[in-house]
CSV table of C-alpha atoms in Angstrom, one decimal:
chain,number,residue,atom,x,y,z
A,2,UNK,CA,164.9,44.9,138.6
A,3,UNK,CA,166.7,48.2,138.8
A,4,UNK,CA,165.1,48.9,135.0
A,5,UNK,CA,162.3,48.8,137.0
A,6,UNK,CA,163.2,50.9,139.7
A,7,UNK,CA,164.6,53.5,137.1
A,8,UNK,CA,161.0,54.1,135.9
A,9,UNK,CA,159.2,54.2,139.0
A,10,UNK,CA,161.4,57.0,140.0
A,11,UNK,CA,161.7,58.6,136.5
A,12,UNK,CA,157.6,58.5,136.8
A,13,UNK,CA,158.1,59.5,141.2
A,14,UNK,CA,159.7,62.9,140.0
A,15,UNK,CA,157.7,63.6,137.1
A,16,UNK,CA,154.6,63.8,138.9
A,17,UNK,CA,156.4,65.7,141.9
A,18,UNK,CA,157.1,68.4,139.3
A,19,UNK,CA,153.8,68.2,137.4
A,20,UNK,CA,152.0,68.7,141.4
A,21,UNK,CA,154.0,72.3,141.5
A,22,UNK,CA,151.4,73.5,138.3
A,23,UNK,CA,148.3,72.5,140.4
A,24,UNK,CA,147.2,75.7,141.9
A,25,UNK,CA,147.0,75.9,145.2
A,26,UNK,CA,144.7,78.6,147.1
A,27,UNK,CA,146.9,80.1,149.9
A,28,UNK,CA,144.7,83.6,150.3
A,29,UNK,CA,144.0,85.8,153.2
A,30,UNK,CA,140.9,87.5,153.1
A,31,UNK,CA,140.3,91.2,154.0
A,32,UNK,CA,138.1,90.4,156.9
A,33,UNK,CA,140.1,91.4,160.1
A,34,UNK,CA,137.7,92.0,163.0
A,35,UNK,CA,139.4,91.5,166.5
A,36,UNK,CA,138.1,88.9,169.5
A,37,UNK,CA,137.1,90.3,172.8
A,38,UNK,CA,139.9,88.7,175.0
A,39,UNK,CA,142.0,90.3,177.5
A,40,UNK,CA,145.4,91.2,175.6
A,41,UNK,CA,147.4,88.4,177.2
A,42,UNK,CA,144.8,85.8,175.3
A,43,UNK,CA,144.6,88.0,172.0
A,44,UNK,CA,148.7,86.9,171.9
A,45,UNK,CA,148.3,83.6,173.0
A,46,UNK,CA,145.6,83.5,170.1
A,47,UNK,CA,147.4,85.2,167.6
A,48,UNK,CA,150.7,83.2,168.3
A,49,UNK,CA,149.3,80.0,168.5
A,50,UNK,CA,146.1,79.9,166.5
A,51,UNK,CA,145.4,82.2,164.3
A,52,UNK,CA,147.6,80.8,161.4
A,53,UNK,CA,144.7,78.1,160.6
A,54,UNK,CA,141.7,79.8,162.4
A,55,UNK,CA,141.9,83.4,161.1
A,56,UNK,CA,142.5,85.5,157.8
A,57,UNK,CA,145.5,86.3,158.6
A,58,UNK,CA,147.7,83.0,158.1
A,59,UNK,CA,151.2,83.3,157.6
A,60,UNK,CA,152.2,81.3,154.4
A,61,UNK,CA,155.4,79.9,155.0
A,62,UNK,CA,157.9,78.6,151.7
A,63,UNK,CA,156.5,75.5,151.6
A,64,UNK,CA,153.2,76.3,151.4
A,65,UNK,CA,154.7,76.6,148.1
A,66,UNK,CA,155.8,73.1,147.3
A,67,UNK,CA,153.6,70.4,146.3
A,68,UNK,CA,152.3,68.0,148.2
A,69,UNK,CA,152.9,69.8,151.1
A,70,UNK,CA,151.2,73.0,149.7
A,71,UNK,CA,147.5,71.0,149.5
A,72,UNK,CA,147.4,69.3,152.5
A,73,UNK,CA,148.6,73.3,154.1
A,74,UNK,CA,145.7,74.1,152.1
A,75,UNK,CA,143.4,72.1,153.4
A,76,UNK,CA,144.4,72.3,156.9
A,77,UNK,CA,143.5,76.1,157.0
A,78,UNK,CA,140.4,75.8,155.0
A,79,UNK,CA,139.3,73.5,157.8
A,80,UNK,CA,140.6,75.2,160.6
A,81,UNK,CA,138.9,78.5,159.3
A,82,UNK,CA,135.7,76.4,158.8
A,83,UNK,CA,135.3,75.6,162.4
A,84,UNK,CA,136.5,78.7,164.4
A,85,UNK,CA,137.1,82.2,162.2
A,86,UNK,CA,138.8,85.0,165.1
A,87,UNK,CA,138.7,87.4,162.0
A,88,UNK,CA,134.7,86.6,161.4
A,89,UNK,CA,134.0,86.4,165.3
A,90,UNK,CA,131.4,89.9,165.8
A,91,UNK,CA,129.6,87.7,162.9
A,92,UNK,CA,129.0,84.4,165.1
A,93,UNK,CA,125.5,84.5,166.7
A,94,UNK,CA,125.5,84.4,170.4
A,95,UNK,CA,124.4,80.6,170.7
A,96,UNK,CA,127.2,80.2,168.3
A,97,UNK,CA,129.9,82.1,169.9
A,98,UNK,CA,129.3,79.4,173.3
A,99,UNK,CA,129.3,76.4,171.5
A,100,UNK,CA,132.5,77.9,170.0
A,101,UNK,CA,133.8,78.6,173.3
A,102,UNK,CA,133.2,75.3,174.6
A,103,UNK,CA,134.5,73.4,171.8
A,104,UNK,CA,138.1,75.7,172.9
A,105,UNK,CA,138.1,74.3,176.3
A,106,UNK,CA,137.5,71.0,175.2
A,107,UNK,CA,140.7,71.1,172.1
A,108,UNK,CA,142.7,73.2,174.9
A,109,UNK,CA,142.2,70.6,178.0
A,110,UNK,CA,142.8,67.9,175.4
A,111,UNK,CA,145.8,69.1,174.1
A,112,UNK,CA,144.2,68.3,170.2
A,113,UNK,CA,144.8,72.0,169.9
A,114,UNK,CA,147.8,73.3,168.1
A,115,UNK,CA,147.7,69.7,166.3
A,116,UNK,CA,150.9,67.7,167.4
A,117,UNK,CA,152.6,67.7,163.7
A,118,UNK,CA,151.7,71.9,163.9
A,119,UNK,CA,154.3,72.4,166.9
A,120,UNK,CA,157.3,71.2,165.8
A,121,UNK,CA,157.4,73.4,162.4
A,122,UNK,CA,156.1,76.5,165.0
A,123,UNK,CA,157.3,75.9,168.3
A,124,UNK,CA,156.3,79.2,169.5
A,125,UNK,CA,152.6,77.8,169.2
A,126,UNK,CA,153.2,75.0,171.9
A,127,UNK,CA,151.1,76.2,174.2
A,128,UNK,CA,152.7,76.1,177.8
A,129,UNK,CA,150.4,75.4,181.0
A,130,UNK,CA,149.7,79.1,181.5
A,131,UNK,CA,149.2,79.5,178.0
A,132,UNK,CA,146.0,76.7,178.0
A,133,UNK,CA,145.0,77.9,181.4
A,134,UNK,CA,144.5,81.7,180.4
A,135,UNK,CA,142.3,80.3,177.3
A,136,UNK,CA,140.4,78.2,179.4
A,137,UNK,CA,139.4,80.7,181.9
A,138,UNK,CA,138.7,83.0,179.0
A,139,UNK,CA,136.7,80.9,176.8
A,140,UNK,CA,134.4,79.7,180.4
């Protein structure tokens, strides 16, 4: 049995370090175009959003370190996919709204920072006045 065991982790830790050489794309593009938003919204925004729904993401270490560096990956490519605040004076009016009301709808739901987001970044928890201000911004 613990021959066994001995293997499976001898085999556990050789793909954890073989995962490190799988490239990973963490980038930033140069698009940087700012929201119209009062200033009080434009830092709830930026502190709470913008590290999965704009270009500028903040890559933290272990966005460096295998498994956790594709599913990072993947979170931001998503995020980015459905709401862009660095691509926003590209979004068609009709756009822009549906947009808008999606926000609401994550924001009154709480889905939005995702729960397992907040406790690596708790300065994106969004307090009551935090949601409300988006809210009445995004009506």
């Amino acid at each position: 049995m613990m021959k066994w065991i001995k293997k499976i982790v001898m085999f556990l830790v050789i793909a954890l370090v073989a995962m490190q050489f799988i490239p990973v794309e963490r980038s930033n593009p140069s698009d940087r175009n700012q929201i119209t938003a009062p200033p009080e919204v434009k830092t709830i925004l930026r502190r709470a959003c913008y590290d999965c729904h704009s270009n500028e993401t903040r890559w933290p270490w272990y966005a460096r370190v295998a498994p956790i560096s594709f599913w990072l990956s993947h979170d931001v490519k998503e995020g980015r996919k459905e709401v862009n605040f660095s691509i926003w004076d590209r979004y068609d009016e009709r756009r822009k709204n549906r947009k808008l009301k999606e926000i609401v709808k994550e924001v009154k739901d709480g889905d939005m920072p995702p729960w397992y987001y907040v406790p690596v970044h708790a300065d994106a928890k969004l307090s009551q006045g935090d949601g409300e201000a988006i809210v009445k911004w995004a009506k």
